Structure formats: C-alpha cells, structure tokens
PDB file of C-alpha atoms and ligand atoms in Angstrom:
ATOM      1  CA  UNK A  20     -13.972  12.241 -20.384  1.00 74.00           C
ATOM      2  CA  UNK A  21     -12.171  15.348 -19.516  1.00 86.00           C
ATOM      3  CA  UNK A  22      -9.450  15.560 -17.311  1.00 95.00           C
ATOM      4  CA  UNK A  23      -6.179  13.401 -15.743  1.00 98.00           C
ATOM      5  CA  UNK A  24      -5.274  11.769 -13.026  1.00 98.00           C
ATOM      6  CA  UNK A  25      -1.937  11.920 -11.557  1.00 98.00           C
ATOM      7  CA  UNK A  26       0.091   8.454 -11.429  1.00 98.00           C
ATOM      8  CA  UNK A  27       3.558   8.766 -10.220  1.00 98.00           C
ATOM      9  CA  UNK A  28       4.317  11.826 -11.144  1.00 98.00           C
ATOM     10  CA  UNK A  29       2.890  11.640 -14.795  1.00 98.00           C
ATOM     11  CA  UNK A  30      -0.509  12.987 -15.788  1.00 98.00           C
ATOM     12  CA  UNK A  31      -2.747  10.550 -17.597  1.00 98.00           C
ATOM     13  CA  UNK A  32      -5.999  10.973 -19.327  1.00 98.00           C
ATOM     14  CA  UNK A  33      -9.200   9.642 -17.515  1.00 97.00           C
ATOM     15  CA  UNK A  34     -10.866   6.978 -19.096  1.00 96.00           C
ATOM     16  CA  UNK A  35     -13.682   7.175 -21.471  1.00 95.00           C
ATOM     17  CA  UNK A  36     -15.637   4.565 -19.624  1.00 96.00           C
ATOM     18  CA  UNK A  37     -16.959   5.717 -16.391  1.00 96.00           C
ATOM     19  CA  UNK A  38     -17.068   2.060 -15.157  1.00 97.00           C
ATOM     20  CA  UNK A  39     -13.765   1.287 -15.161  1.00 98.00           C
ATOM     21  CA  UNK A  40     -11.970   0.737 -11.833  1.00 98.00           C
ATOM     22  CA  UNK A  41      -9.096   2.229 -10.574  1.00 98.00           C
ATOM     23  CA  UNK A  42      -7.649  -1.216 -10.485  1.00 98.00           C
ATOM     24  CA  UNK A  43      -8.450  -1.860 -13.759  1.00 98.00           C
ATOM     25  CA  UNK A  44      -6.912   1.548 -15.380  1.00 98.00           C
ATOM     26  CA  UNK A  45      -3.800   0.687 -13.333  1.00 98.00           C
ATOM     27  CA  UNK A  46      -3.500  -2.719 -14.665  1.00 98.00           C
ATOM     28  CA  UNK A  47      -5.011  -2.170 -18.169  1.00 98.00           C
ATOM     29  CA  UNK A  48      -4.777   1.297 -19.645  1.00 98.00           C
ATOM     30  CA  UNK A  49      -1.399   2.216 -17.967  1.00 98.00           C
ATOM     31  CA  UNK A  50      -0.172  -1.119 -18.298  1.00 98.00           C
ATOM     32  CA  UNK A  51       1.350  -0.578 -14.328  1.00 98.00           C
ATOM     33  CA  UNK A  52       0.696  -4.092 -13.441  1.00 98.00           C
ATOM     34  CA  UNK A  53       2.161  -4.084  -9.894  1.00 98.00           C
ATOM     35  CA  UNK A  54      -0.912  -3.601  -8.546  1.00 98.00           C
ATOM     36  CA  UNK A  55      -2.126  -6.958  -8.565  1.00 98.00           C
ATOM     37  CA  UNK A  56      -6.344  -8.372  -8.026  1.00 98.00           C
ATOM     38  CA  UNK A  57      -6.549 -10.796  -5.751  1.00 98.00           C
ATOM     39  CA  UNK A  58     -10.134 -10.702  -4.981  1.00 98.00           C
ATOM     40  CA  UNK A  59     -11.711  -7.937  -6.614  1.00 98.00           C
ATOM     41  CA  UNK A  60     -14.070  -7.267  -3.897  1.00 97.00           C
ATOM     42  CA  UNK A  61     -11.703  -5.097  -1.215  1.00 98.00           C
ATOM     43  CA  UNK A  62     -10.926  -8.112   1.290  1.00 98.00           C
ATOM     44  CA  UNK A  63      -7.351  -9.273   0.206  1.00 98.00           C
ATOM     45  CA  UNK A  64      -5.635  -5.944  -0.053  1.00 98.00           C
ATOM     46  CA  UNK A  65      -3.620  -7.142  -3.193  1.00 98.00           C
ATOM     47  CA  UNK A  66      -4.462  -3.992  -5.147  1.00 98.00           C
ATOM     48  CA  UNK A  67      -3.622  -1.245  -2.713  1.00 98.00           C
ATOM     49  CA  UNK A  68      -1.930   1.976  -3.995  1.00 99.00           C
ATOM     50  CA  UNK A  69      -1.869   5.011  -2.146  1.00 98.00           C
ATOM     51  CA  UNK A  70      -4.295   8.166  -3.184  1.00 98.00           C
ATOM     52  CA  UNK A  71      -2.914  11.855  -1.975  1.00 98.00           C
ATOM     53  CA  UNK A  72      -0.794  10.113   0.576  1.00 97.00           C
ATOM     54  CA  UNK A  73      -3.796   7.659   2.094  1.00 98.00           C
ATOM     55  CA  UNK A  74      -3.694   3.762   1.119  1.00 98.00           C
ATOM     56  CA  UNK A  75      -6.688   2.308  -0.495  1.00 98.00           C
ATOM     57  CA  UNK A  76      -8.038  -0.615  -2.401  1.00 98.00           C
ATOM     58  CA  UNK A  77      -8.041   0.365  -5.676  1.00 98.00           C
ATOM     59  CA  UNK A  78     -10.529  -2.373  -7.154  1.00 98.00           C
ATOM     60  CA  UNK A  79     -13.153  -0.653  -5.268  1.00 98.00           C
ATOM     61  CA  UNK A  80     -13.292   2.586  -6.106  1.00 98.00           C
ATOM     62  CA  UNK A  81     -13.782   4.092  -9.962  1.00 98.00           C
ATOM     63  CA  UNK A  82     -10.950   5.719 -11.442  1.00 98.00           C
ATOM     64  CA  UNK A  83     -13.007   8.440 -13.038  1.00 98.00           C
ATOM     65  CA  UNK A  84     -13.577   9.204  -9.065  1.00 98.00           C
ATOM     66  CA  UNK A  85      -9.795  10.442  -8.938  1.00 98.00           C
ATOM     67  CA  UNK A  86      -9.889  13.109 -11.598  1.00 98.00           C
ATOM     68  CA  UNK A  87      -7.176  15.457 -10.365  1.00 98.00           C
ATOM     69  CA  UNK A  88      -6.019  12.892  -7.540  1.00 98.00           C
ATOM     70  CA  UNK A  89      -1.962  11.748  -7.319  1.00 98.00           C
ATOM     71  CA  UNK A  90      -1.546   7.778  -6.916  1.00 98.00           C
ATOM     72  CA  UNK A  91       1.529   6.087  -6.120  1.00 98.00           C
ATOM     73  CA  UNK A  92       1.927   2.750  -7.271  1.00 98.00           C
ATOM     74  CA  UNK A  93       4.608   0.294  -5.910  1.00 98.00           C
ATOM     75  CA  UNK A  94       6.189   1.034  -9.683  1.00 98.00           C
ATOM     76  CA  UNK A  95       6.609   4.584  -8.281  1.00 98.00           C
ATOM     77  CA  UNK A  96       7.945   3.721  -5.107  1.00 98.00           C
ATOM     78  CA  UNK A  97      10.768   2.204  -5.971  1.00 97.00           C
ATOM     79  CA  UNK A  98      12.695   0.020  -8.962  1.00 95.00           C
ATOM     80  CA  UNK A  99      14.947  -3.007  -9.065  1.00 94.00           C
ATOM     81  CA  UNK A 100      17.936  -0.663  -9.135  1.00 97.00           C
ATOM     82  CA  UNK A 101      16.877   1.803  -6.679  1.00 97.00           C
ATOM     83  CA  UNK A 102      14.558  -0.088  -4.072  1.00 98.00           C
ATOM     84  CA  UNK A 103      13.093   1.929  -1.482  1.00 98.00           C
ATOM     85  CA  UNK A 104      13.708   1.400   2.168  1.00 98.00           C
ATOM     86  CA  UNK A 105      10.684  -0.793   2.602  1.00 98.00           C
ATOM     87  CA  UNK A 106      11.293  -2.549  -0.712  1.00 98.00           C
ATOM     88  CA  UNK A 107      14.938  -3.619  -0.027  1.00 98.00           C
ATOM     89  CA  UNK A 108      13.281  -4.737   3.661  1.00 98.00           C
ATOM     90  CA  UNK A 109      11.000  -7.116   2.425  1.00 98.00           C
ATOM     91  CA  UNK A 110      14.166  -8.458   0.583  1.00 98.00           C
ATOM     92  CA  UNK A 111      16.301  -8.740   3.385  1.00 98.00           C
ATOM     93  CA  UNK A 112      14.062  -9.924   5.590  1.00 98.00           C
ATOM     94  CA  UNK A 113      12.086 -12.789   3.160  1.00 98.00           C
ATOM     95  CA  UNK A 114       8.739 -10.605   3.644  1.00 98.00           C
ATOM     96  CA  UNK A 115       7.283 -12.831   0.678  1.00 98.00           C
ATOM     97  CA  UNK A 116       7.428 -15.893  -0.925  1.00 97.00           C
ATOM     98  CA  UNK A 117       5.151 -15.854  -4.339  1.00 98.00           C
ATOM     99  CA  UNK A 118       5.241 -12.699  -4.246  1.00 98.00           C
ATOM    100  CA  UNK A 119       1.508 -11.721  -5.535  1.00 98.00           C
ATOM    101  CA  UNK A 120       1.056  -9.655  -2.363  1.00 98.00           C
ATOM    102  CA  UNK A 121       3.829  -8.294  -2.193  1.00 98.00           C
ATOM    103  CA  UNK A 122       3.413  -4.909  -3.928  1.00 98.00           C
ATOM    104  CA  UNK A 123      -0.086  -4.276  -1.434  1.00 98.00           C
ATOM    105  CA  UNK A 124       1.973  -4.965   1.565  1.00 98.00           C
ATOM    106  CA  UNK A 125       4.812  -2.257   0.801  1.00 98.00           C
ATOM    107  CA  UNK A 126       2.123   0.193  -0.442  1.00 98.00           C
ATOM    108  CA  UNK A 127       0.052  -0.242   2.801  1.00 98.00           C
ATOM    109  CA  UNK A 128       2.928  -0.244   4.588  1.00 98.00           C
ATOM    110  CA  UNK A 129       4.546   3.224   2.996  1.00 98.00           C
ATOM    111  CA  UNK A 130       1.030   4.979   3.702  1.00 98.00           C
ATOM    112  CA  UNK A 131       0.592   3.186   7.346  1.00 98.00           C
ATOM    113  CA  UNK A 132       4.125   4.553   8.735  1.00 97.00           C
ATOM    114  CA  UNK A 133       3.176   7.960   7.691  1.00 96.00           C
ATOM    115  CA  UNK A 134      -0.198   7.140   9.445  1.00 96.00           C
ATOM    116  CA  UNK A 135       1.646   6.355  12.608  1.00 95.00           C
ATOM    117  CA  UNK A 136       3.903   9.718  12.146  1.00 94.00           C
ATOM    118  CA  UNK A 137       0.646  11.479  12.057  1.00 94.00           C
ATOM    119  CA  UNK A 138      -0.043  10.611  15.372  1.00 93.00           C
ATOM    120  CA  UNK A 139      -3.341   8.215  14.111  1.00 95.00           C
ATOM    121  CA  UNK A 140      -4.311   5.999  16.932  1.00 95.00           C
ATOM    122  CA  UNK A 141      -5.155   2.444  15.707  1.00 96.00           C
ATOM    123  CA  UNK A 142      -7.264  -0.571  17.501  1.00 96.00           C
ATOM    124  CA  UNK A 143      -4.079  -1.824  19.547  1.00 95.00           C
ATOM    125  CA  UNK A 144      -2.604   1.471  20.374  1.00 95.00           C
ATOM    126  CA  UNK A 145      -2.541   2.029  23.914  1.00 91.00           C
ATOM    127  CA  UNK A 146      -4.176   5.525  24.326  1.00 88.00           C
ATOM    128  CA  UNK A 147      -5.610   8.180  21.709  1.00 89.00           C
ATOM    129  CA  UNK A 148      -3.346  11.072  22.142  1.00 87.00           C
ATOM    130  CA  UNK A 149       0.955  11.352  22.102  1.00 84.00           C
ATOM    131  CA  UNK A 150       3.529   9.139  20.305  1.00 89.00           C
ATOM    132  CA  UNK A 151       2.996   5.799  18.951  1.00 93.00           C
ATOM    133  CA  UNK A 152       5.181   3.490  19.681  1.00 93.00           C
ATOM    134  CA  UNK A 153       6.180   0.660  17.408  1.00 94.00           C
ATOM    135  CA  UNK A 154       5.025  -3.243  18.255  1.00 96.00           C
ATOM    136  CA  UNK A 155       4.082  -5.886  16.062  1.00 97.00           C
ATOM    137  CA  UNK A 156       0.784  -5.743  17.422  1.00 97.00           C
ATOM    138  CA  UNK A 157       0.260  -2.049  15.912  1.00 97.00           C
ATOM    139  CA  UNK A 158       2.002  -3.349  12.443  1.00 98.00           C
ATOM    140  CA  UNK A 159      -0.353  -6.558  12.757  1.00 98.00           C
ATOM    141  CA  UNK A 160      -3.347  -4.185  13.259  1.00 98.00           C
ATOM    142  CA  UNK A 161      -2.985  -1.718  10.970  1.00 98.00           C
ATOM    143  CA  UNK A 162      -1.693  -4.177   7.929  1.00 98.00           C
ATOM    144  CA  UNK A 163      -4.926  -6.774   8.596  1.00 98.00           C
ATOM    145  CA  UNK A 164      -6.194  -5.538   5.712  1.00 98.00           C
ATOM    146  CA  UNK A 165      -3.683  -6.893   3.667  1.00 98.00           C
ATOM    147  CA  UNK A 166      -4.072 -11.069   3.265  1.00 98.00           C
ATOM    148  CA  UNK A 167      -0.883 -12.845   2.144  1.00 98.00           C
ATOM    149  CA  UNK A 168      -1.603 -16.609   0.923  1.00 97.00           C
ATOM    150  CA  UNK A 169       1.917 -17.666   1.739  1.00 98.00           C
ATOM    151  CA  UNK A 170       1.636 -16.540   5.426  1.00 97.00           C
ATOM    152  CA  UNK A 171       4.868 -14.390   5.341  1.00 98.00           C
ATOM    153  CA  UNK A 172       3.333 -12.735   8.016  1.00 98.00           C
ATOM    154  CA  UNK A 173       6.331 -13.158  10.678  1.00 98.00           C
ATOM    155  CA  UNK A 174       8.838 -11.790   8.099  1.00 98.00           C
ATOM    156  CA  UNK A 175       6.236  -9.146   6.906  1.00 98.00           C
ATOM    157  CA  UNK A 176       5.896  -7.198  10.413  1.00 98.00           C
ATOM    158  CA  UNK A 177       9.620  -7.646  10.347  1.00 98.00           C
ATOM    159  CA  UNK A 178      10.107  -6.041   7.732  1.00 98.00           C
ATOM    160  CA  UNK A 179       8.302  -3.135   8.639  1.00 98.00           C
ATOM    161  CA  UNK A 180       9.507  -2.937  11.562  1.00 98.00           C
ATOM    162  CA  UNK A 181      12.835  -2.647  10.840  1.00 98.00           C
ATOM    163  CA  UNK A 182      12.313   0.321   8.498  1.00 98.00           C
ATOM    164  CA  UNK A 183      10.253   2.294  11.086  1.00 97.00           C
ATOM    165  CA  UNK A 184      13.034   1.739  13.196  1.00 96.00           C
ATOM    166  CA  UNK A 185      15.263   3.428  10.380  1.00 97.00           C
ATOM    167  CA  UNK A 186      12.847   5.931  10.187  1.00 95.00           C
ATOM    168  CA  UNK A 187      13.513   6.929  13.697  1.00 92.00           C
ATOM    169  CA  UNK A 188       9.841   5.477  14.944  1.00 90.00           C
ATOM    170  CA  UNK A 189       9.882   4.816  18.696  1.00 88.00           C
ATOM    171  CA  UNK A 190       9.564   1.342  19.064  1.00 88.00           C
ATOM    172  CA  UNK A 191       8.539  -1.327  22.054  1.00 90.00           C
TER     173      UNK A 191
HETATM  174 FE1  FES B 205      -8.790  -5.301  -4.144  1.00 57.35          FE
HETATM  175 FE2  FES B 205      -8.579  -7.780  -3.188  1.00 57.35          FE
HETATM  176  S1  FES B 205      -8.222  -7.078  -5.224  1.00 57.35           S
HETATM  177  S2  FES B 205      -8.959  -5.929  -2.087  1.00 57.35           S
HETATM  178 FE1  FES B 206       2.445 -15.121  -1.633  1.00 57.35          FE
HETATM  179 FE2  FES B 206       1.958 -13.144   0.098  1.00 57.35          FE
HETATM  180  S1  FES B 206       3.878 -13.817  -0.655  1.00 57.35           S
HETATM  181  S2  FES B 206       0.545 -14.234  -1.102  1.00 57.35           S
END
C-alpha cells in the first residue's frame, strides 16, 4: 500500500496487508519488539506506544490506520546507555520485576505527564479547570489501564512520581 508511517523518527513503508495491527508491524515487520502483547484485546496495556504525542494500545488499532502518523516506541524513548528520565526511574526505584510490562508503563507514563501538563482533568482530580497537582491517586488513575502481573504497583507510581517531580509537576 502506499505510503509510511513515522516510527521514531524513521519513515517506514505501510504494510501490504491491511489487517495487520499496529502491534503486530511493531513487533513483526520492524522487528521493535519492546512493545510487548499481553492480551491482545486492549485490557493489559502491555503494547502501548504513543501516536502524535497521545498513548494508545497498539494491538487494537490497524497500522494501515496511521499512514502519515509519528509513533514512539519505548526503543525510541530511550536506550541502555542513554535511559530517559522515566526509564532510569523505574530502575532506581524497582518499578518492575519480570519486566514484560515494563515498556507499556514508561510509554503510558511519558504520554500521561504531558497529559497532566496539558491541564487534562482525570477521574480523581479534584476540579476541571487550573493546575494538577501530583498524588498517587492521579498516577493510579490515569495508569489503570496498564496491568502489571508482578504487582510493582507501589514502586510503579513511585517511579513516576519522582520524575514529575523532576519535571517541576506540583505535587501533594
Ligand atoms: Fe494490547 Fe493487552 S496487548 S492491551
Ligand atoms: Fe512483571 Fe509488570 S513487572 S508484569
């Protein structure tokens, strides 16, 4: 089919088959296998990458569907000599233990600071309108779309916290 799709920062072909997922293209045509599949069906967050700066779950949506889109991957977010912030958190802070999640969490969590920056209210946000603070309730709310079998969850929101804090977020 005609056209490319943007993934970090390098333009690649779309696929010939129409019924390929994002996921899959990812995984098995770039050979980018960061992005993991968990469950396939958009309820473990395991495969999230972020699409022209917004985080979603890429075994649910085509990849033909992004001709012309830019996706970030957690392989273009950072590498094991230069870690991003978020990446090098997670280390510090023992945000994982298999791991298999891992690369969803930091993705969702990249897209969901800039969220909060934006000024997007979530569920546990106190009002609609001015600054959001930070609390582990917001971090817990906005990542509960990404599962983590090991239940790193504690060490996950800390994690993220601390880098929002680095970030200069307001926090509570
Ligand atoms: Fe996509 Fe689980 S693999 S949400
Ligand atoms: Fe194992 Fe999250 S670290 S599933």
């Amino acid at each position: 089919m005609d056209g490319s799709i943007d993934v970090n920062g390098t333009a690649h072909p779309v696929p010939d088959d129409p019924r390929v997922s994002l996921l899959d293209y990812l995984r098995h045509d770039l050979g980018l296998t960061g992005t993991k599949k968990g469950c396939d069906h958009g309820q473990c967050g395991a495969c999230t990458v972020i699409v022209n700066g917004q985080r979603i779950n890429s075994c649910l949506t085509l990849a033909v569907m992004h001709t012309g889109d830019s996706v970030t991957t957690i392989e273009g977010i950072g590498t094991p000599d230069q870690p991003s912030d978020l990446q090098r958190a997670f280390m510090a802070h023992d945000g994982f233990q298999c791991g298999y999640c891992t690369p969803g969490q930091i993705c969702s969590a990249q897209a969901m600071l800039d969220e909060i920056a934006q000024g997007w209210p979530s569920d546990a946000s106190p009002d609609l309108t001015g600054t959001i603070k930070i609390s582990d309730e917001e971090i817990r709310e906005r990542m509960s779309g990404n599962l983590c079998r090991c239940g790193a969850y504690a060490n996950i929101v800390a994690a993220i916290r601390a880098v929002a804090e680095e970030r200069g977020h307001e926090a509570v």
